[in-house]
Protein backbone atom coordinates (compact mmCIF):
# COMPACT_ATOMS: atom_id res chain seq x y z
CA UNK A 1 0.00 0.00 0.00
CA UNK A 2 1.40 3.42 -0.99
CA UNK A 3 0.59 6.57 0.96
CA UNK A 4 0.44 9.73 -1.17
CA UNK A 5 0.81 13.24 0.18
CA UNK A 6 -1.53 15.77 -1.45
CA UNK A 7 -2.13 19.50 -1.10
CA UNK A 8 -5.77 20.48 -0.85
CA UNK A 9 -7.40 23.88 -1.39
CA UNK A 10 -8.73 24.31 2.13
CA UNK A 11 -10.23 27.75 1.57
CA UNK A 12 -10.82 29.70 -1.64
CA UNK A 13 -8.26 32.48 -1.99
CA UNK A 14 -9.41 35.93 -1.01
CA UNK A 15 -7.00 38.44 -2.49
CA UNK A 16 -3.42 37.20 -2.36
CA UNK A 17 -3.15 33.43 -1.53
CA UNK A 18 -1.95 32.54 1.98
CA UNK A 19 -0.31 29.32 3.21
CA UNK A 20 -3.32 28.82 5.53
CA UNK A 21 -5.54 28.44 2.41
CA UNK A 22 -3.88 25.05 1.80
CA UNK A 23 -3.86 21.79 3.74
CA UNK A 24 -1.42 18.88 3.45
CA UNK A 25 -3.17 15.50 3.61
CA UNK A 26 -2.23 11.85 3.27
CA UNK A 27 -4.23 9.36 1.23
CA UNK A 28 -3.82 5.61 0.84
CA UNK A 29 -3.69 4.49 -2.79
CA UNK A 30 -5.47 1.24 -3.75
CA UNK A 31 -3.71 -1.67 -5.47
CA UNK A 32 -3.26 -1.35 -9.24
CA UNK A 33 -5.87 -2.79 -11.59
CA UNK A 34 -5.10 -4.10 -15.09
CA UNK A 35 -4.00 -1.27 -17.38
CA UNK A 36 -3.04 1.02 -14.50
CA UNK A 37 0.26 2.59 -13.45
CA UNK A 38 1.67 3.89 -10.19
CA UNK A 39 3.64 7.11 -10.57
CA UNK A 40 5.74 9.28 -8.27
CA UNK A 41 6.09 13.01 -8.89
CA UNK A 42 9.68 14.15 -9.31
CA UNK A 43 9.12 17.80 -10.27
CA UNK A 44 5.90 19.80 -9.89
CA UNK A 45 5.00 23.06 -11.54
CA UNK A 46 3.55 26.13 -9.85
CA UNK A 47 1.89 28.42 -12.39
CA UNK A 48 -0.09 31.67 -12.37
CA UNK A 49 -3.15 29.99 -13.98
CA UNK A 50 -3.70 28.08 -10.72
CA UNK A 51 -4.93 31.30 -9.12
CA UNK A 52 -7.82 32.11 -11.56
CA UNK A 53 -8.56 28.46 -12.43
CA UNK A 54 -8.92 27.48 -8.75
CA UNK A 55 -11.55 30.20 -8.38
CA UNK A 56 -13.41 29.07 -11.49
CA UNK A 57 -13.10 25.29 -11.43
CA UNK A 58 -12.36 24.07 -7.89
CA UNK A 59 -14.32 23.49 -4.70
CA UNK A 60 -12.85 23.80 -1.24
CA UNK A 61 -11.41 20.38 -0.32
CA UNK A 62 -10.29 19.57 -3.88
CA UNK A 63 -6.67 18.63 -4.55
CA UNK A 64 -4.83 21.58 -6.13
CA UNK A 65 -4.67 21.44 -9.92
CA UNK A 66 -1.33 21.20 -11.68
CA UNK A 67 1.15 19.28 -13.75
CA UNK A 68 4.22 17.25 -12.87
CA UNK A 69 7.07 15.25 -14.30
CA UNK A 70 6.60 11.82 -12.81
CA UNK A 71 8.44 8.51 -12.85
CA UNK A 72 6.62 5.25 -13.45
CA UNK A 73 7.12 3.08 -10.37
CA UNK A 74 4.85 0.14 -11.22
CA UNK A 75 3.08 -0.70 -14.46
CA UNK A 76 0.18 -2.98 -15.34
CA UNK A 77 0.01 -1.28 -18.74
CA UNK A 78 2.18 -2.64 -21.57
CA UNK A 79 2.42 0.82 -23.20
CA UNK A 80 4.42 2.19 -20.23
CA UNK A 81 7.71 0.87 -18.82
CA UNK A 82 8.79 1.16 -15.20
CA UNK A 83 11.43 3.90 -14.87
CA UNK A 84 10.13 6.03 -17.78
CA UNK A 85 9.28 9.70 -17.19
CA UNK A 86 6.03 11.35 -18.22
CA UNK A 87 4.28 14.70 -17.94
CA UNK A 88 0.98 14.32 -16.08
CA UNK A 89 -1.86 16.61 -15.07
CA UNK A 90 -2.47 15.00 -11.69
CA UNK A 91 -2.38 17.96 -9.35
CA UNK A 92 -0.32 18.53 -6.23
CA UNK A 93 0.35 14.88 -5.27
CA UNK A 94 3.51 12.93 -4.49
CA UNK A 95 2.09 9.66 -5.89
CA UNK A 96 -0.89 8.81 -8.06
CA UNK A 97 -2.47 6.08 -10.17
CA UNK A 98 -3.25 6.58 -13.86
CA UNK A 99 -4.72 4.52 -16.68
CA UNK A 100 -2.12 6.14 -18.96
CA UNK A 101 -4.64 8.04 -21.13
CA UNK A 102 -3.64 11.50 -19.98
CA UNK A 103 0.13 10.91 -19.75
CA UNK A 104 2.66 12.38 -22.17
CA UNK A 105 5.99 10.60 -22.48
CA UNK A 106 8.96 12.97 -22.75
CA UNK A 107 10.06 13.33 -26.40
CA UNK A 108 12.25 10.36 -27.38
CA UNK A 109 15.05 12.74 -28.42
CA UNK A 110 15.27 14.21 -24.87
CA UNK A 111 19.01 14.23 -24.03
CA UNK A 112 20.03 12.41 -20.83
CA UNK A 113 21.95 15.53 -19.70
CA UNK A 114 18.94 17.86 -20.00
CA UNK A 115 16.95 18.40 -16.77
CA UNK A 116 13.57 16.69 -17.07
CA UNK A 117 11.99 19.62 -15.19
CA UNK A 118 12.28 21.64 -18.42
CA UNK A 119 9.26 19.64 -19.62
CA UNK A 120 7.23 21.86 -17.27
CA UNK A 121 8.85 25.08 -18.52
CA UNK A 122 10.77 26.00 -21.66
CA UNK A 123 10.08 22.63 -23.31
CA UNK A 124 6.57 22.39 -21.94
CA UNK A 125 3.34 24.36 -21.62
CA UNK A 126 4.96 27.78 -20.91
CA UNK A 127 7.40 27.43 -23.84
CA UNK A 128 4.53 26.44 -26.11
CA UNK A 129 2.59 29.49 -24.94
CA UNK A 130 5.47 31.68 -26.09
CA UNK A 131 5.80 29.77 -29.37
CA UNK A 132 2.14 29.79 -30.44
CA UNK A 133 1.44 33.22 -28.97
CA UNK A 134 4.25 34.79 -30.98
CA UNK A 135 3.74 32.87 -34.22
CA UNK A 136 -0.03 32.56 -34.35
CA UNK A 137 -1.36 35.47 -32.33
CA UNK A 138 1.31 38.18 -32.69
CA UNK A 139 2.11 36.96 -36.22
CA UNK A 140 5.68 38.04 -35.49
CA UNK A 141 7.79 38.78 -38.57
CA UNK A 142 11.39 39.68 -39.33
CA UNK A 143 12.26 43.24 -38.28
CA UNK A 144 9.34 43.68 -35.87
CA UNK A 145 9.84 45.33 -32.49
CA UNK A 146 8.38 43.08 -29.80
CA UNK A 147 7.48 44.12 -26.25
CA UNK A 148 7.00 41.54 -23.49
CA UNK A 149 6.29 41.99 -19.78
CA UNK A 150 6.96 39.51 -16.93
CA UNK A 151 9.87 38.99 -19.31
CA UNK A 152 12.17 37.11 -16.92
CA UNK A 153 9.53 34.47 -16.17
CA UNK A 154 8.74 31.10 -17.71
CA UNK A 155 6.77 32.40 -20.70
CA UNK A 156 8.35 35.85 -21.09
CA UNK A 157 11.96 34.65 -21.20
CA UNK A 158 11.09 32.29 -24.06
CA UNK A 159 9.07 34.97 -25.89
CA UNK A 160 12.10 37.29 -25.94
CA UNK A 161 14.51 34.61 -27.12
CA UNK A 162 12.18 33.28 -29.84
CA UNK A 163 11.61 36.83 -31.08
CA UNK A 164 15.40 37.27 -31.33
CA UNK A 165 15.65 33.99 -33.28
CA UNK A 166 12.92 35.42 -35.55
CA UNK A 167 15.02 38.52 -36.28
CA UNK A 168 13.11 41.02 -34.12
CA UNK A 169 14.17 43.79 -31.77
CA UNK A 170 13.06 42.79 -28.26
CA UNK A 171 12.15 44.97 -25.31
CA UNK A 172 11.36 43.37 -21.96
CA UNK A 173 10.50 44.52 -18.49
CA UNK A 174 10.67 42.77 -15.15
CA UNK A 175 10.38 43.54 -11.45
CA UNK A 176 14.01 43.62 -10.25
CA UNK A 177 17.43 44.82 -11.43
CA UNK A 178 18.68 41.24 -11.13
CA UNK A 179 16.00 40.10 -13.59
CA UNK A 180 16.80 43.02 -15.93
CA UNK A 181 20.50 42.01 -15.95
CA UNK A 182 19.40 38.45 -16.82
CA UNK A 183 17.28 39.70 -19.75
CA UNK A 184 20.30 41.52 -21.18
CA UNK A 185 22.41 38.39 -20.69
CA UNK A 186 19.98 36.25 -22.71
CA UNK A 187 19.89 38.73 -25.60
CA UNK A 188 17.08 41.23 -25.01
CA UNK A 189 17.96 44.49 -26.80
CA UNK A 190 16.40 46.70 -24.14
CA UNK A 191 15.16 45.88 -20.65
CA UNK A 192 13.96 47.90 -17.68
CA UNK A 193 12.66 47.46 -14.14
CA UNK A 194 9.01 48.49 -14.22
CA UNK A 195 8.99 48.94 -10.45
CA UNK A 196 11.75 51.56 -10.32
CA UNK A 197 11.33 53.59 -13.53
CA UNK A 198 10.05 57.10 -12.82
CA UNK A 199 7.56 56.85 -15.69
CA UNK A 200 6.48 53.68 -17.54
CA UNK A 201 5.43 55.86 -20.44
CA UNK A 202 8.92 57.36 -20.71
CA UNK A 203 10.64 53.98 -20.29
CA UNK A 204 8.58 52.46 -23.13
CA UNK A 205 9.27 55.46 -25.38
CA UNK A 206 12.99 55.43 -24.62
CA UNK A 207 13.29 51.67 -25.28
CA UNK A 208 11.64 52.03 -28.70
CA UNK A 209 10.98 55.61 -29.84
CA UNK A 210 9.21 54.32 -32.98
CA UNK A 211 6.82 52.15 -30.95
CA UNK A 212 6.01 48.43 -31.02
CA UNK A 213 4.69 46.09 -33.71
CA UNK A 214 3.92 43.28 -31.26
CA UNK A 215 3.05 43.31 -27.58
CA UNK A 216 3.01 39.97 -25.76
CA UNK A 217 1.04 40.85 -22.64
CA UNK A 218 1.50 38.62 -19.59
CA UNK A 219 0.47 41.23 -17.04
CA UNK A 220 -2.58 43.29 -18.11
CA UNK A 221 -3.81 46.13 -15.87
CA UNK A 222 -2.04 49.47 -15.74
CA UNK A 223 1.03 48.33 -17.70
CA UNK A 224 -1.11 47.21 -20.65
CA UNK A 225 -3.14 50.42 -20.57
CA UNK A 226 0.03 52.47 -20.96
CA UNK A 227 1.73 50.13 -23.45
CA UNK A 228 -1.23 50.19 -25.85
CA UNK A 229 -0.49 53.87 -26.54
CA UNK A 230 2.99 52.88 -27.75
CA UNK A 231 1.79 50.45 -30.41
CA UNK A 232 2.58 51.21 -34.04
CA UNK A 233 -0.28 51.45 -36.52
CA UNK A 234 -1.68 47.94 -37.27
CA UNK A 235 0.17 46.56 -34.20
CA UNK A 236 -0.75 43.15 -32.78
CA UNK A 237 -1.34 42.45 -29.09
CA UNK A 238 -1.37 38.88 -27.74
CA UNK A 239 -3.32 38.89 -24.48
CA UNK A 240 -1.65 35.93 -22.80
CA UNK A 241 -2.10 36.66 -19.09
CA UNK A 242 -3.25 39.30 -16.63
CA UNK A 243 -1.26 38.42 -13.53
CA UNK A 244 -1.57 41.97 -12.17
CA UNK A 245 -5.33 41.34 -11.85
CA UNK A 246 -5.54 37.71 -10.63
CA UNK A 247 -5.57 38.64 -6.94
CA UNK A 248 -7.97 41.56 -7.19
CA UNK A 249 -11.13 41.22 -5.14
CA UNK A 250 -12.60 44.26 -6.86
CA UNK A 251 -12.09 44.50 -10.66
CA UNK A 252 -9.75 47.29 -11.79
CA UNK A 253 -11.26 50.12 -13.83
CA UNK A 254 -10.03 51.49 -17.23
CA UNK A 255 -8.47 53.43 -19.05
CA UNK A 256 -10.27 51.60 -21.82
CA UNK A 257 -8.76 50.19 -25.00
CA UNK A 258 -11.23 51.33 -27.66
CA UNK A 259 -9.76 54.70 -28.67
CA UNK A 260 -6.14 53.55 -29.23
CA UNK A 261 -7.47 50.37 -30.89
CA UNK A 262 -9.47 52.42 -33.38
CA UNK A 263 -6.95 55.12 -34.23
CA UNK A 264 -3.98 52.73 -34.43
CA UNK A 265 -6.11 50.02 -36.09
CA UNK A 266 -4.76 47.41 -33.65
CA UNK A 267 -5.53 43.72 -33.42
CA UNK A 268 -5.82 42.39 -29.86
CA UNK A 269 -6.48 38.69 -29.25
CA UNK A 270 -6.71 36.62 -26.11
CA UNK A 271 -5.62 33.01 -26.26
CA UNK A 272 -5.17 29.81 -24.29
CA UNK A 273 -2.26 27.65 -25.33
CA UNK A 274 -4.40 24.49 -25.44
CA UNK A 275 -5.96 25.87 -28.67
CA UNK A 276 -2.93 24.30 -30.39
CA UNK A 277 -3.12 20.89 -28.66
CA UNK A 278 -2.97 19.27 -32.10
CA UNK A 279 0.40 21.00 -32.76
CA UNK A 280 1.96 20.26 -29.34
CA UNK A 281 4.52 17.87 -30.86
CA UNK A 282 5.65 20.42 -33.47
CA UNK A 283 6.16 23.07 -30.77
CA UNK A 284 7.99 20.79 -28.35
CA UNK A 285 10.28 19.55 -31.12
CA UNK A 286 11.22 23.10 -32.13
CA UNK A 287 11.76 24.24 -28.52
CA UNK A 288 13.84 21.18 -27.62
CA UNK A 289 16.04 21.74 -30.69
CA UNK A 290 16.69 25.40 -29.79
CA UNK A 291 17.48 24.46 -26.18
CA UNK A 292 19.87 21.68 -27.22
CA UNK A 293 21.58 24.02 -29.71
CA UNK A 294 22.00 26.64 -26.97
CA UNK A 295 19.86 29.16 -28.88
CA UNK A 296 17.31 29.31 -26.08
CA UNK A 297 18.66 29.53 -22.52
CA UNK A 298 16.65 28.28 -19.56
CA UNK A 299 16.66 29.24 -15.92
CA UNK A 300 14.67 27.52 -13.19
CA UNK A 301 13.81 28.61 -9.68
CA UNK A 302 13.78 25.30 -7.88
CA UNK A 303 12.18 24.98 -4.44
CA UNK A 304 13.10 21.78 -2.62
CA UNK A 305 10.42 19.72 -0.89
CA UNK A 306 6.79 18.88 -1.59
CA UNK A 307 5.93 20.48 1.79
CA UNK A 308 6.92 23.82 0.27
CA UNK A 309 4.45 23.81 -2.67
CA UNK A 310 2.25 26.63 -1.28
CA UNK A 311 5.30 28.74 -0.47
CA UNK A 312 6.69 28.24 -3.99
CA UNK A 313 3.32 29.15 -5.54
CA UNK A 314 2.94 32.28 -3.43
CA UNK A 315 6.58 33.23 -4.07
CA UNK A 316 6.03 32.97 -7.83
CA UNK A 317 2.97 35.23 -7.62
CA UNK A 318 5.10 37.74 -5.69
CA UNK A 319 7.80 37.67 -8.37
CA UNK A 320 10.45 35.72 -6.47
CA UNK A 321 11.18 33.43 -9.44
CA UNK A 322 13.72 33.95 -12.20
CA UNK A 323 12.63 31.70 -15.06
CA UNK A 324 10.31 28.77 -14.37
CA UNK A 325 9.16 28.13 -10.80
CA UNK A 326 9.53 24.42 -10.04
CA UNK A 327 9.21 22.28 -6.95
CA UNK A 328 11.52 19.28 -6.59
CA UNK A 329 9.94 16.59 -4.43
N1 LIG B 1 -2.83 32.12 -22.12
C1 LIG B 1 -2.17 31.01 -21.82
O1 LIG B 1 -2.41 29.94 -22.39
C2 LIG B 1 -1.14 31.05 -20.77
C3 LIG B 1 -0.99 32.20 -20.04
N2 LIG B 1 -0.02 32.29 -19.10
C4 LIG B 1 0.11 33.60 -18.43
O2 LIG B 1 1.38 34.13 -18.73
C5 LIG B 1 1.82 34.93 -17.66
C6 LIG B 1 3.21 34.48 -17.23
O3 LIG B 1 3.14 33.16 -16.76
P1 LIG B 1 4.47 32.39 -16.33
O4 LIG B 1 5.54 32.73 -17.29
O5 LIG B 1 4.13 30.99 -16.09
O6 LIG B 1 4.81 33.08 -14.93
P2 LIG B 1 6.18 33.76 -14.53
O7 LIG B 1 7.25 32.74 -14.49
O8 LIG B 1 6.36 34.96 -15.39
O9 LIG B 1 5.89 34.20 -13.03
C7 LIG B 1 5.00 35.20 -12.75
C8 LIG B 1 5.69 36.59 -12.81
O10 LIG B 1 4.71 37.59 -12.95
C9 LIG B 1 5.22 38.81 -12.47
N3 LIG B 1 4.19 39.51 -11.71
C10 LIG B 1 3.53 39.10 -10.63
N4 LIG B 1 2.65 40.04 -10.21
C11 LIG B 1 2.77 41.07 -11.05
C12 LIG B 1 2.15 42.34 -11.17
N5 LIG B 1 1.21 42.73 -10.29
N6 LIG B 1 2.53 43.15 -12.17
C13 LIG B 1 3.47 42.76 -13.05
N7 LIG B 1 4.10 41.57 -13.01
C14 LIG B 1 3.75 40.74 -12.03
C15 LIG B 1 6.41 38.46 -11.56
O11 LIG B 1 7.59 38.92 -12.22
P3 LIG B 1 8.17 40.42 -11.99
O12 LIG B 1 9.25 40.28 -10.97
O13 LIG B 1 8.68 40.76 -13.33
O14 LIG B 1 7.04 41.26 -11.51
C16 LIG B 1 6.41 36.95 -11.52
O15 LIG B 1 7.70 36.40 -11.46
C17 LIG B 1 0.77 34.81 -16.57
O16 LIG B 1 -0.10 35.89 -16.66
C18 LIG B 1 0.05 33.54 -16.93
O17 LIG B 1 -1.26 33.51 -16.44
C19 LIG B 1 0.84 31.29 -18.84
C20 LIG B 1 0.73 30.12 -19.51
C21 LIG B 1 -0.31 29.88 -20.50
C1 LIG C 1 -4.46 20.96 -14.58
C2 LIG C 1 -3.51 21.07 -15.68
C3 LIG C 1 -3.90 22.12 -16.70
C4 LIG C 1 -2.83 22.27 -17.72
C5 LIG C 1 -3.23 23.19 -18.82
C6 LIG C 1 -2.74 24.55 -18.58
C7 LIG C 1 -3.32 25.57 -19.50
C8 LIG C 1 -2.87 26.90 -19.02
C9 LIG C 1 -3.59 28.02 -19.58
C10 LIG C 1 -3.17 29.23 -18.86
C11 LIG C 1 -3.89 30.28 -18.78
C12 LIG C 1 -3.46 31.42 -18.01
O1 LIG C 1 -2.51 31.43 -17.26
PDB file of C-alpha atoms and ligand atoms in Angstrom, residues 16 46-49 52-53 125-126 129 149-157 173-176 179 194-195 216-220 223 239-247 270-274 276 315-325, ligand 1:
ATOM      1  CA  UNK A  16      -3.417  37.199  -2.358  1.00  0.00           C
ATOM      2  CA  UNK A  46       3.553  26.127  -9.851  1.00  0.00           C
ATOM      3  CA  UNK A  47       1.888  28.417 -12.395  1.00  0.00           C
ATOM      4  CA  UNK A  48      -0.091  31.672 -12.367  1.00  0.00           C
ATOM      5  CA  UNK A  49      -3.146  29.991 -13.976  1.00  0.00           C
ATOM      6  CA  UNK A  52      -7.817  32.112 -11.561  1.00  0.00           C
ATOM      7  CA  UNK A  53      -8.557  28.456 -12.432  1.00  0.00           C
ATOM      8  CA  UNK A 125       3.341  24.361 -21.622  1.00  0.00           C
ATOM      9  CA  UNK A 126       4.962  27.784 -20.910  1.00  0.00           C
ATOM     10  CA  UNK A 129       2.591  29.490 -24.935  1.00  0.00           C
ATOM     11  CA  UNK A 149       6.285  41.986 -19.775  1.00  0.00           C
ATOM     12  CA  UNK A 150       6.958  39.512 -16.934  1.00  0.00           C
ATOM     13  CA  UNK A 151       9.871  38.986 -19.313  1.00  0.00           C
ATOM     14  CA  UNK A 152      12.167  37.110 -16.925  1.00  0.00           C
ATOM     15  CA  UNK A 153       9.526  34.474 -16.173  1.00  0.00           C
ATOM     16  CA  UNK A 154       8.736  31.105 -17.707  1.00  0.00           C
ATOM     17  CA  UNK A 155       6.768  32.396 -20.702  1.00  0.00           C
ATOM     18  CA  UNK A 156       8.353  35.850 -21.087  1.00  0.00           C
ATOM     19  CA  UNK A 157      11.964  34.653 -21.200  1.00  0.00           C
ATOM     20  CA  UNK A 173      10.495  44.518 -18.491  1.00  0.00           C
ATOM     21  CA  UNK A 174      10.670  42.771 -15.147  1.00  0.00           C
ATOM     22  CA  UNK A 175      10.375  43.537 -11.450  1.00  0.00           C
ATOM     23  CA  UNK A 176      14.009  43.618 -10.251  1.00  0.00           C
ATOM     24  CA  UNK A 179      16.000  40.103 -13.593  1.00  0.00           C
ATOM     25  CA  UNK A 194       9.006  48.489 -14.224  1.00  0.00           C
ATOM     26  CA  UNK A 195       8.992  48.938 -10.453  1.00  0.00           C
ATOM     27  CA  UNK A 216       3.008  39.966 -25.765  1.00  0.00           C
ATOM     28  CA  UNK A 217       1.045  40.854 -22.639  1.00  0.00           C
ATOM     29  CA  UNK A 218       1.501  38.622 -19.592  1.00  0.00           C
ATOM     30  CA  UNK A 219       0.468  41.229 -17.038  1.00  0.00           C
ATOM     31  CA  UNK A 220      -2.579  43.293 -18.106  1.00  0.00           C
ATOM     32  CA  UNK A 223       1.026  48.327 -17.703  1.00  0.00           C
ATOM     33  CA  UNK A 239      -3.322  38.886 -24.479  1.00  0.00           C
ATOM     34  CA  UNK A 240      -1.650  35.934 -22.796  1.00  0.00           C
ATOM     35  CA  UNK A 241      -2.096  36.661 -19.088  1.00  0.00           C
ATOM     36  CA  UNK A 242      -3.249  39.295 -16.631  1.00  0.00           C
ATOM     37  CA  UNK A 243      -1.261  38.423 -13.528  1.00  0.00           C
ATOM     38  CA  UNK A 244      -1.571  41.968 -12.169  1.00  0.00           C
ATOM     39  CA  UNK A 245      -5.333  41.338 -11.854  1.00  0.00           C
ATOM     40  CA  UNK A 246      -5.541  37.712 -10.633  1.00  0.00           C
ATOM     41  CA  UNK A 247      -5.567  38.636  -6.936  1.00  0.00           C
ATOM     42  CA  UNK A 270      -6.711  36.624 -26.105  1.00  0.00           C
ATOM     43  CA  UNK A 271      -5.618  33.011 -26.264  1.00  0.00           C
ATOM     44  CA  UNK A 272      -5.173  29.812 -24.286  1.00  0.00           C
ATOM     45  CA  UNK A 273      -2.260  27.648 -25.328  1.00  0.00           C
ATOM     46  CA  UNK A 274      -4.396  24.491 -25.443  1.00  0.00           C
ATOM     47  CA  UNK A 276      -2.930  24.302 -30.395  1.00  0.00           C
ATOM     48  CA  UNK A 315       6.583  33.228  -4.067  1.00  0.00           C
ATOM     49  CA  UNK A 316       6.030  32.966  -7.834  1.00  0.00           C
ATOM     50  CA  UNK A 317       2.972  35.232  -7.625  1.00  0.00           C
ATOM     51  CA  UNK A 318       5.104  37.736  -5.694  1.00  0.00           C
ATOM     52  CA  UNK A 319       7.803  37.671  -8.372  1.00  0.00           C
ATOM     53  CA  UNK A 320      10.453  35.715  -6.469  1.00  0.00           C
ATOM     54  CA  UNK A 321      11.178  33.433  -9.441  1.00  0.00           C
ATOM     55  CA  UNK A 322      13.722  33.953 -12.201  1.00  0.00           C
ATOM     56  CA  UNK A 323      12.634  31.698 -15.062  1.00  0.00           C
ATOM     57  CA  UNK A 324      10.312  28.769 -14.374  1.00  0.00           C
ATOM     58  CA  UNK A 325       9.162  28.133 -10.804  1.00  0.00           C
TER      59      UNK A 325
HETATM   60  N1  LIG B   1      -2.828  32.119 -22.124  1.00  0.00           N
HETATM   61  C1  LIG B   1      -2.174  31.006 -21.823  1.00  0.00           C
HETATM   62  O1  LIG B   1      -2.414  29.943 -22.390  1.00  0.00           O
HETATM   63  C2  LIG B   1      -1.142  31.054 -20.768  1.00  0.00           C
HETATM   64  C3  LIG B   1      -0.991  32.200 -20.044  1.00  0.00           C
HETATM   65  N2  LIG B   1      -0.024  32.293 -19.101  1.00  0.00           N
HETATM   66  C4  LIG B   1       0.105  33.597 -18.433  1.00  0.00           C
HETATM   67  O2  LIG B   1       1.383  34.126 -18.729  1.00  0.00           O
HETATM   68  C5  LIG B   1       1.824  34.926 -17.659  1.00  0.00           C
HETATM   69  C6  LIG B   1       3.207  34.484 -17.230  1.00  0.00           C
HETATM   70  O3  LIG B   1       3.137  33.164 -16.761  1.00  0.00           O
HETATM   71  P1  LIG B   1       4.474  32.392 -16.328  1.00  0.00           P
HETATM   72  O4  LIG B   1       5.541  32.734 -17.288  1.00  0.00           O
HETATM   73  O5  LIG B   1       4.129  30.992 -16.088  1.00  0.00           O
HETATM   74  O6  LIG B   1       4.810  33.075 -14.933  1.00  0.00           O
HETATM   75  P2  LIG B   1       6.178  33.757 -14.532  1.00  0.00           P
HETATM   76  O7  LIG B   1       7.250  32.744 -14.488  1.00  0.00           O
HETATM   77  O8  LIG B   1       6.362  34.961 -15.388  1.00  0.00           O
HETATM   78  O9  LIG B   1       5.891  34.197 -13.030  1.00  0.00           O
HETATM   79  C7  LIG B   1       5.000  35.205 -12.752  1.00  0.00           C
HETATM   80  C8  LIG B   1       5.688  36.586 -12.811  1.00  0.00           C
HETATM   81  O10 LIG B   1       4.706  37.591 -12.946  1.00  0.00           O
HETATM   82  C9  LIG B   1       5.218  38.811 -12.470  1.00  0.00           C
HETATM   83  N3  LIG B   1       4.187  39.510 -11.706  1.00  0.00           N
HETATM   84  C10 LIG B   1       3.529  39.097 -10.626  1.00  0.00           C
HETATM   85  N4  LIG B   1       2.654  40.035 -10.211  1.00  0.00           N
HETATM   86  C11 LIG B   1       2.768  41.070 -11.053  1.00  0.00           C
HETATM   87  C12 LIG B   1       2.151  42.344 -11.169  1.00  0.00           C
HETATM   88  N5  LIG B   1       1.212  42.734 -10.294  1.00  0.00           N
HETATM   89  N6  LIG B   1       2.530  43.152 -12.171  1.00  0.00           N
HETATM   90  C13 LIG B   1       3.469  42.758 -13.050  1.00  0.00           C
HETATM   91  N7  LIG B   1       4.100  41.570 -13.015  1.00  0.00           N
HETATM   92  C14 LIG B   1       3.748  40.735 -12.031  1.00  0.00           C
HETATM   93  C15 LIG B   1       6.408  38.464 -11.559  1.00  0.00           C
HETATM   94  O11 LIG B   1       7.591  38.916 -12.221  1.00  0.00           O
HETATM   95  P3  LIG B   1       8.173  40.419 -11.988  1.00  0.00           P
HETATM   96  O12 LIG B   1       9.252  40.279 -10.970  1.00  0.00           O
HETATM   97  O13 LIG B   1       8.680  40.760 -13.328  1.00  0.00           O
HETATM   98  O14 LIG B   1       7.041  41.260 -11.507  1.00  0.00           O
HETATM   99  C16 LIG B   1       6.411  36.946 -11.517  1.00  0.00           C
HETATM  100  O15 LIG B   1       7.696  36.402 -11.460  1.00  0.00           O
HETATM  101  C17 LIG B   1       0.770  34.805 -16.574  1.00  0.00           C
HETATM  102  O16 LIG B   1      -0.101  35.894 -16.664  1.00  0.00           O
HETATM  103  C18 LIG B   1       0.048  33.536 -16.933  1.00  0.00           C
HETATM  104  O17 LIG B   1      -1.259  33.511 -16.444  1.00  0.00           O
HETATM  105  C19 LIG B   1       0.835  31.285 -18.844  1.00  0.00           C
HETATM  106  C20 LIG B   1       0.734  30.115 -19.510  1.00  0.00           C
HETATM  107  C21 LIG B   1      -0.310  29.881 -20.499  1.00  0.00           C
END
